[in-house]
Structures are given as structure tokens and as C-alpha cells.
Coordinates of C-alpha atoms and ligand atoms in Angstrom, one line a residue:
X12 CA -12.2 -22.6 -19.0
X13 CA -12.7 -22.8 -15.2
X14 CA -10.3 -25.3 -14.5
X15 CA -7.1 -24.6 -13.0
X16 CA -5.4 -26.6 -15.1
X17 CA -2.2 -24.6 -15.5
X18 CA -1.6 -23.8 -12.4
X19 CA -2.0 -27.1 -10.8
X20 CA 0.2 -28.6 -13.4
X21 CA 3.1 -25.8 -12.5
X22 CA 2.7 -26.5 -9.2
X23 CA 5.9 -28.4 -7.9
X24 CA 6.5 -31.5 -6.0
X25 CA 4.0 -31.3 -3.0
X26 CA 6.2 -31.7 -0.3
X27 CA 5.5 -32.3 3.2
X28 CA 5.7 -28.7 4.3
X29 CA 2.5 -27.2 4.0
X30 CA -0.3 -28.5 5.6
X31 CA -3.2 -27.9 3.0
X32 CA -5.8 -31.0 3.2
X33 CA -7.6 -31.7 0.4
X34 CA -6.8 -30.2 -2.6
X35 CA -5.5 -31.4 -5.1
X36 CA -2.7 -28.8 -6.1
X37 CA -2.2 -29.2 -2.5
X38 CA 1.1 -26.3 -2.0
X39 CA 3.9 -26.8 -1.1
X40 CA 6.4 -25.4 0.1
X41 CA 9.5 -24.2 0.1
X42 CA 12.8 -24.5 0.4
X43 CA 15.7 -23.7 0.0
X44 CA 18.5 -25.9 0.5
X45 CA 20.3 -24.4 -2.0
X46 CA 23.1 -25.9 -4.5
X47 CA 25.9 -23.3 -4.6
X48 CA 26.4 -23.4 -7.9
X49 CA 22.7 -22.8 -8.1
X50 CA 22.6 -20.0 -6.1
X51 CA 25.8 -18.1 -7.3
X52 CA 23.9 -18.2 -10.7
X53 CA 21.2 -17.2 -9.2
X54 CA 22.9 -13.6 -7.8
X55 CA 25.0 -13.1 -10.8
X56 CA 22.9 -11.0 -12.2
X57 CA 22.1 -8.9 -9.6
X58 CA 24.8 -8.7 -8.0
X59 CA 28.3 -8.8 -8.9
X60 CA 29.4 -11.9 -7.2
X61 CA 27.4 -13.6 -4.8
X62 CA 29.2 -14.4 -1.1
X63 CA 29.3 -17.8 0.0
X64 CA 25.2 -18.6 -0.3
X65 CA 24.2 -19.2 3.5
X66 CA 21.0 -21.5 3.4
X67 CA 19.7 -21.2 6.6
X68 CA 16.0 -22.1 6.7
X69 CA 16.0 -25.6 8.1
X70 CA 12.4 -26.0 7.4
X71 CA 12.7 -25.1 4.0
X72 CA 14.3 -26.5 1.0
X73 CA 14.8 -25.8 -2.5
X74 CA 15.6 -28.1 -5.3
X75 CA 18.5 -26.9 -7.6
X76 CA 16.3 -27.9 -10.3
X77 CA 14.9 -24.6 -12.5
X78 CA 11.1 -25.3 -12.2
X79 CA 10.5 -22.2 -13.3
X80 CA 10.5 -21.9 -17.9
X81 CA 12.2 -18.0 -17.4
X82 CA 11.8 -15.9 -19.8
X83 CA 15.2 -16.2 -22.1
X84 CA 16.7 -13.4 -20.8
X85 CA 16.9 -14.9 -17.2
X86 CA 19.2 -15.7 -15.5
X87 CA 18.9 -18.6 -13.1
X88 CA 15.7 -19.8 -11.4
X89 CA 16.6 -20.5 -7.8
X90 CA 13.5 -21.8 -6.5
X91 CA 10.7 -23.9 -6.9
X92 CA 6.7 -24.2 -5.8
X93 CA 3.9 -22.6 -5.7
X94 CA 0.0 -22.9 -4.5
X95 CA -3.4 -22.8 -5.5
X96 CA -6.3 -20.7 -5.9
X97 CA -8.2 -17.3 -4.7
X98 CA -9.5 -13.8 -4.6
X99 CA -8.9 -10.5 -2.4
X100 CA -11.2 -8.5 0.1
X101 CA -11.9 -6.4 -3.2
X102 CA -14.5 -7.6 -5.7
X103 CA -15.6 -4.5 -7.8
X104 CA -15.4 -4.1 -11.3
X105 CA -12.8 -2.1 -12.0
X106 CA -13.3 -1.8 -15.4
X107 CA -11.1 0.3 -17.4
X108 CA -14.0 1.1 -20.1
X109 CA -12.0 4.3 -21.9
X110 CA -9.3 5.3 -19.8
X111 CA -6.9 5.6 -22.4
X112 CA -3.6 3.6 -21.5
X113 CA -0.6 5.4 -20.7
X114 CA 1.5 6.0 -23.9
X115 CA 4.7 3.8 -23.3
X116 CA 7.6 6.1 -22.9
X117 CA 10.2 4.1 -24.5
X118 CA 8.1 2.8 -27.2
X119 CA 7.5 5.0 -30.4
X120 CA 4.1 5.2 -31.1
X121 CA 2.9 3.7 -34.8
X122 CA 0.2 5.9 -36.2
X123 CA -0.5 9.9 -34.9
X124 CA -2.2 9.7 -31.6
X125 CA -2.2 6.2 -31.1
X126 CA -0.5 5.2 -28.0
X127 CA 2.0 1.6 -29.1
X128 CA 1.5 -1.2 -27.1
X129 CA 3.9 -1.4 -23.9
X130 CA 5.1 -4.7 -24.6
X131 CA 3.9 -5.1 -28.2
X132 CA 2.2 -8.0 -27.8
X133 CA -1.9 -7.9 -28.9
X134 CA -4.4 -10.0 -30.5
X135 CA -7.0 -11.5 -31.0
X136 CA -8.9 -14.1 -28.7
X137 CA -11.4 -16.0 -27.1
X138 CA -11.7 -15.5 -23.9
X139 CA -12.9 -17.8 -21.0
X140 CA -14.0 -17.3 -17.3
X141 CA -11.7 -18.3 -14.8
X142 CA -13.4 -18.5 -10.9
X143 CA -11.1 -20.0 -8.9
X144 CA -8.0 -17.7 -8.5
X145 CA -4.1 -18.9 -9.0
X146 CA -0.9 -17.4 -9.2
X147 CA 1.8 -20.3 -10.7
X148 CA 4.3 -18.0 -10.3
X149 CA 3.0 -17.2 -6.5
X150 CA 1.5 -14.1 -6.7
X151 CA -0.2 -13.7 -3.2
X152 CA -4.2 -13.7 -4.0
X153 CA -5.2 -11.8 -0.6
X154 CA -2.9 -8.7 -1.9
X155 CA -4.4 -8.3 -5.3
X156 CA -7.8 -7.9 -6.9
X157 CA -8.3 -11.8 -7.8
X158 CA -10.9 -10.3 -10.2
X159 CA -8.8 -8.8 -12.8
X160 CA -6.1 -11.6 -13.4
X161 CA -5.8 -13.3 -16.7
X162 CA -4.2 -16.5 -17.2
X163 CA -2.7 -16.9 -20.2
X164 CA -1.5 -20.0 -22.1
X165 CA 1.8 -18.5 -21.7
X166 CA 4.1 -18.0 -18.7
X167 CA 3.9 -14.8 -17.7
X168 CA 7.2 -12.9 -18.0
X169 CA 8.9 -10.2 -15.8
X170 CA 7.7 -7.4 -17.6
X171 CA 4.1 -6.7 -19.4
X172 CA 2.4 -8.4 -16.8
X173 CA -0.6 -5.8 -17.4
X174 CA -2.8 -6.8 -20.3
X175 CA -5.6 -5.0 -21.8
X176 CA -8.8 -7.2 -23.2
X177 CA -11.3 -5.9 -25.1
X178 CA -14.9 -6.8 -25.8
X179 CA -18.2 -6.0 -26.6
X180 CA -17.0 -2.2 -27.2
X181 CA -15.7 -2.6 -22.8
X182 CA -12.6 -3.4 -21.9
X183 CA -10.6 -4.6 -18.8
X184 CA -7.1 -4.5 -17.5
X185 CA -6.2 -7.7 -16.4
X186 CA -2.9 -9.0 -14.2
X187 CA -1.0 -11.9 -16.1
X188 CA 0.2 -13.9 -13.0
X189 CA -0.7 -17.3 -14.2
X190 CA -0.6 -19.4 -17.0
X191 CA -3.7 -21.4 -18.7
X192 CA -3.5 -24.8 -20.3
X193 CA -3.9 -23.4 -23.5
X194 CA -7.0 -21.0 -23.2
X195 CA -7.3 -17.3 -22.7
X196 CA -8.7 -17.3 -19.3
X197 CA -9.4 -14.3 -17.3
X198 CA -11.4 -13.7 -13.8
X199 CA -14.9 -14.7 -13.9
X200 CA -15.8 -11.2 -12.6
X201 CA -13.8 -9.6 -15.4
X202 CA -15.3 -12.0 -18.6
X203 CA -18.4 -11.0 -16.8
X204 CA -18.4 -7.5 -17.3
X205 CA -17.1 -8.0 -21.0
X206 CA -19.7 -10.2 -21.4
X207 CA -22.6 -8.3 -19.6
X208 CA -21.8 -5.5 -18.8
X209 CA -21.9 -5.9 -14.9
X210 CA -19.9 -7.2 -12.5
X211 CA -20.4 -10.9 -11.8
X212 CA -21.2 -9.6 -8.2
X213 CA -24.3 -8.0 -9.6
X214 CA -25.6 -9.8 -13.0
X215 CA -23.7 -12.7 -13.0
X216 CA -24.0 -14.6 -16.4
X217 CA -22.4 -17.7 -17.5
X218 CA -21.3 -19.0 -21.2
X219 CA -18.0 -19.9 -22.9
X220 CA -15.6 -18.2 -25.0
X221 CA -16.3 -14.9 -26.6
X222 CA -14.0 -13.1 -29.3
X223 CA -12.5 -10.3 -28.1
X224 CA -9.2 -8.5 -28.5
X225 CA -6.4 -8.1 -26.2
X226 CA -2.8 -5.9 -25.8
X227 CA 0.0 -4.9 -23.6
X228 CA -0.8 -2.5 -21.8
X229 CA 1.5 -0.1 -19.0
X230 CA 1.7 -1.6 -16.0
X231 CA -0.2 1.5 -14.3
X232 CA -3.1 0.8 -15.9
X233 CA -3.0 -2.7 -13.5
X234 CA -1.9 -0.9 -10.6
X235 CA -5.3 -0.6 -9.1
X236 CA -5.0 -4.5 -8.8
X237 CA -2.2 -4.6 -6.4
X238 CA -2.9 -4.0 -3.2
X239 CA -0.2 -3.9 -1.1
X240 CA 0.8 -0.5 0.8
X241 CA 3.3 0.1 -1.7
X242 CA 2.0 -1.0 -4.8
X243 CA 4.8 -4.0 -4.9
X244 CA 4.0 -7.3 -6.5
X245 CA 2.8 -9.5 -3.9
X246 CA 4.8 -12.9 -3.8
X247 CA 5.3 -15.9 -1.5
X248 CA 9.2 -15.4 -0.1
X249 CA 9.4 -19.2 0.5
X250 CA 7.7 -19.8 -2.5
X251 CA 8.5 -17.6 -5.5
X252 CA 12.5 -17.4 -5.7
X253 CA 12.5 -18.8 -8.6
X254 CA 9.9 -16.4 -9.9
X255 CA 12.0 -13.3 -8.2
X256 CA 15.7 -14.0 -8.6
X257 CA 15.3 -15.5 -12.4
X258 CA 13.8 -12.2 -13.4
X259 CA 16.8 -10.1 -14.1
X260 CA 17.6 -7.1 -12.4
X261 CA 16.1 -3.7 -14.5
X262 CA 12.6 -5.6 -15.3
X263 CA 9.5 -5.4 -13.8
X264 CA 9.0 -8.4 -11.7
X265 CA 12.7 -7.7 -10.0
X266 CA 12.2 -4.1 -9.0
X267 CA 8.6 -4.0 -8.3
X268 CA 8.2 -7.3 -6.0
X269 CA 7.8 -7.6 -2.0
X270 CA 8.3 -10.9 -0.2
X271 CA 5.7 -12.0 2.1
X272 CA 6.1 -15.2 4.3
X273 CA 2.6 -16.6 3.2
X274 CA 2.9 -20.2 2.0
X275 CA -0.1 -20.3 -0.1
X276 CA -0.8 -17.5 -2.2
X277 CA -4.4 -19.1 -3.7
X278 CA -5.9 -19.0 -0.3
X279 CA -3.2 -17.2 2.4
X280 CA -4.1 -19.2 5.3
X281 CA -0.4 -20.4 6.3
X282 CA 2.1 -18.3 7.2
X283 CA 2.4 -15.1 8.5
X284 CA 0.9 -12.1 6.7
X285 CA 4.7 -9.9 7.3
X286 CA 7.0 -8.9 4.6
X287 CA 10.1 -10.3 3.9
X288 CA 13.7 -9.0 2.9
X289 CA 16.3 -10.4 0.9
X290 CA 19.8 -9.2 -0.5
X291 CA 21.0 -12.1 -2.8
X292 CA 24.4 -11.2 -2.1
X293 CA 24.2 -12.3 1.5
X294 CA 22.0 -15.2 0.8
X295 CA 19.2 -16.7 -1.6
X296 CA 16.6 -17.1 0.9
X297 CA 14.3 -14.0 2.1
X298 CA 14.9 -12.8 5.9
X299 CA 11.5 -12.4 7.7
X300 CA 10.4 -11.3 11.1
X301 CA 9.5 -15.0 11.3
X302 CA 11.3 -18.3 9.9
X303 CA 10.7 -17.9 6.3
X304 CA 8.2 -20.8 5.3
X305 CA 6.5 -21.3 8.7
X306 CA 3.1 -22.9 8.2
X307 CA 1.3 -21.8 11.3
X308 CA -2.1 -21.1 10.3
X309 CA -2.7 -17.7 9.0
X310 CA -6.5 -15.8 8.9
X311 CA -7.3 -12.1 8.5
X312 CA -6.2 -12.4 4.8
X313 CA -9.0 -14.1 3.1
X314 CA -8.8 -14.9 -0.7
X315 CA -12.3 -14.8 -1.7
X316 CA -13.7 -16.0 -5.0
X317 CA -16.6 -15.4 -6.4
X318 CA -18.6 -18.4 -7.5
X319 CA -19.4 -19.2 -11.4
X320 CA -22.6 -18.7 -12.4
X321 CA -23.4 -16.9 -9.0
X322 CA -22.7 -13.4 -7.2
X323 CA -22.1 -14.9 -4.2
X324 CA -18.2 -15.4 -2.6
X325 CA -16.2 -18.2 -1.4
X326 CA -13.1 -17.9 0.8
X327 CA -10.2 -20.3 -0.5
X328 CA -9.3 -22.8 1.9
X329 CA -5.9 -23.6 0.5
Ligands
LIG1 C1 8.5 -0.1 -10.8 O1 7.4 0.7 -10.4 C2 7.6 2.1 -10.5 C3 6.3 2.7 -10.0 O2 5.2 2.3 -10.7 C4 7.8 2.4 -12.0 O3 8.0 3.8 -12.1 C5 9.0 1.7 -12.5 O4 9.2 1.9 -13.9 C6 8.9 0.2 -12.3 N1 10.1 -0.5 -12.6 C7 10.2 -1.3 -13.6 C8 11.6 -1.9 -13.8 O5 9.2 -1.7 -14.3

């Protein structure tokens, strides 16, 4: 339902890093102190061998405990935490009514004319609306449409992140950043629009589950959702490691993912909104134009949220 169950629960050990004041899921922050063992794991599979792992973020430091439940194929998780809630500058309904979803190259398609599923994964559900935005794998929310994000009951995985839910003869493509505590959430604007037909912005209704149907669907068909200048997931460089280096090298998440030394992807207001490199075979933390985890307070990057029940927006504090 609306609760951020999941992603509070994912969150890891609130350290003392981040400054965020009242939450609950307060963030936290990262880290990287990293175990050498840990960390040449960690490269191993992108790289051949990694090179002595040089932690040198003093402000930041990362358990060598795997928070992160990988997919199998992983490798190993490196890093830990991640933040809270949130929505970008961008609220419209981008609603995907009929555009017919890319046909998956490397999948054979089942019957004549009829695209297979990306990922293979499909159906059927109840969906619930979701208003506050998350990301428990640290997807920044003030570089992606926090309107079209679905959060699943499972983790999401580094490759069919895009999902396809259907309703009410409408359907949506929906980001799966974040995982539920058991229902089929998506983004209050986006249950909205299966629900009503108009964007919560507009009309906006309120009610519980509805049936509807959902699939894998080709990750251009979410790439409208991104919105960084390069169409590169958006994660948190002191945050997400684990999410970024335990996704192995040839899937989604590894190729397609920018660093950006923000430390709270549900509201972006610490940090600095710069990107962030990182070549594991040198070391396991991202290099940044500024120390990688500062907490400085950060504005111009507002997540905003629209409120259940309402068409009217909330910027995320933290
Ligand atoms: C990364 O994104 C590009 C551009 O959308 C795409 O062509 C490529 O297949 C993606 N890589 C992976 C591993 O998904």
C-alpha cells in the first residue's frame, strides 16, 4: 500500500553520517572502509584481478557485510545503505497506453506477431498506490520520473528493471527500483491513471488494489523515466556499491549506471548534485569532484511527490 515498508526495512544501519532529522528511514550513509577480501571479490568480475583496494574516503565506510540479496548470478556486494523517499521535477503521465513494446532481440517470440517478454517474467496482480517515492537499491529520485516506479515484493535485479502493468484496457511502464513488503506497489500517479484514467495531477482518485496484469518489458520502453543527460541509471556513489559492483559486468544495472555523490536518493538534499567515476580495478569507492559521501546540504534537485488522495506536490525532505 502506501507505506514504505520495504524500503525502510532495506535500509541499513543508520549511521552517523547523514544528517537527515526526522525520519524514520533516516539514510545513511556510506562507506567504505573496505575488507580486502571483500573488495577483491567485489572486482573479480569485472575486472581481471583487482590491485590492492585503496579505501580512501575517511568519511565513509562500508561494512564487509553483503546487505544487498544479489541476484544469484552476482558476484559480491561491496556496499551497503541506502535512503528514503521522493519524486522528480517531472510529474506527467507518461502513459504508455499502445505503444507496442520493443520486440526483445534475443528472445524468440512465442506466437506470430507477438513480441516475448524481455525478461519473461508476467502476471497477474493487484496493484496498490505508492506516494512516497524510494529507491532501496539507491536509485536517485531527483533523476527519474518518481511517477512511474513500481515496487515490487521482489528485489529488483540488474536487468528487467522495466515492467509493463496493465489495467483497465491502459497500461504503464513502470521502473522496478524498489522492493515492496509483499504488495504490488506502483507510483500513486501511475495506479492513478490505471485506475482513472488521468493523471493523479489532474483527477486524482484514491482506493486499494485493482487486478491488473503486468510483464517485462525492454528497458526502452522505461527510458523516458530516466532523466539524466545520458540516459544512465541514476545511483548514490556512496551509497549504492553494493547495488553497482554486485551486478555483474554485461547486465543492465553494470553498464547502464552513473554515480552521483548525492547521499539520499528519496529526497537529494545532501551531497553534491556531480557525477562520480569509478574503475574497480584501482579502487572500490567512486572518485568525485568532491569527497565522495559529503553531506553538505544540497537543493536545486528537488524530489517532489505528489500527495495521495490529492494533485497537489510535496518536496521530500530526506
Ligand atoms: C545499455 O543501454 C544501451 C542504450 O539504451 C543499450 O543499447 C544496451 O543494451 C544497454 N546495456 C545493457 C547491458 O543492458
Amino acid at each position: 500500500m502506501l507505506s514504505k515498508i520495504a524500503t525502510s526495512a532495506l535500509l541499513i544501519g543508520a549511521s552517523a553520517a547523514a544528517a537527515a532529522p526526522a525520519r524514520v528511514y533516516t539514510t545513511v550513509v556510506a562507506t567504505v572502509t573496505v575488507d580486502p577480501a571483500v573488495a577483491a571479490a567485489a572486482a573479480a568480475p569485472t575486472t581481471s584481478k583487482v590491485a590492492p583496494p585503496a579505501p580512501v574516503v575517511p568519511s565513509v565506510v562500508f561494512s564487509s557485510v553483503p546487505a544487498v540479496p544479489v541476484v544469484s548470478s552476482v558476484v559480491a556486494p561491496v556496499v551497503p545503505p541506502v535512503v528514503p523517499s521522493v519524486l522528480p521535477s517531472k510529474v506527467s503521465s507518461k502513459v504508455s497506453s499502445a505503444v507496442p513494446s520493443a520486440v526483445p532481440s534475443a528472445v524468440p517470440s512465442g506466437a506470430p506477431g507477438t513480441p516475448a517478454p524481455v525478461g519473461g517474467g508476467s502476471g497477474s496482480i493487484s496493484v496498490t498506490p505508492h506516494d512516497v517515492y524510494g529507491s532501496s537499491i539507491g536509485v536517485l529520485g531527483c533523476h527519474v520520473n518518481v511517477n512511474r516506479i513500481a515496487y515490487w515484493p521482489t528485489f529488483p535485479g540488474c536487468d528487467n528493471l522495466c515492467k509493463k502493468v496493465t489495467s483497465n484496457g491502459r497500461s504503464v511502464y513502470i521502473l522496478h527500483i524498489d522492493q515492496s513488503g509483499g504488495a504490488h506497489d506502483i507510483s500513486y500517479d501511475a495506479w492513478n491513471y490505471l485506475n482513472s484514467g488521468s493523471s493523479a495531477t489532474e483527477n486524482p482518485t484514491m482506493g486499494g488494489g485493482i487486478p491488473a496484469t503486468w510483464e517485462d518489458a525492454d528497458m526502452d520502453n522505461c527510458k523516458d523515466i530516466i532523466k539524466t543527460p545520458d540516459g544512465k541509471l541514476p545511483l548514490s556513489a556512496a551509497n549504492s556499491m553494493n547495488t553497482w559492483a554486485g551486478c555483474p559486468a554485461g547486465s543492465y544495472v553494470h553498464e547502464n549506471s552513473s554515480l552521483w555523490n548525492v547521499l539520499n536518493p528519496n529526497a537529494c538534499t545532501f551531497g553534491y548534485n556531480e557525477r562520480c567515476t569509478i574503475d574497480l580495478a584501482v579502487s572500490n569507492q567512486a572518485s568525485c569532484p568532491h569527497v565522495l559521501g559529503a553531506n553538505n546540504a544540497l537543493t536545486g534537485v528537488p524530489v517532489e511527490n505528489i500527495q495521495y488522495g490529492k494533485s497537489s506536490k510535496v518536496t521530500a525532505l530526506q
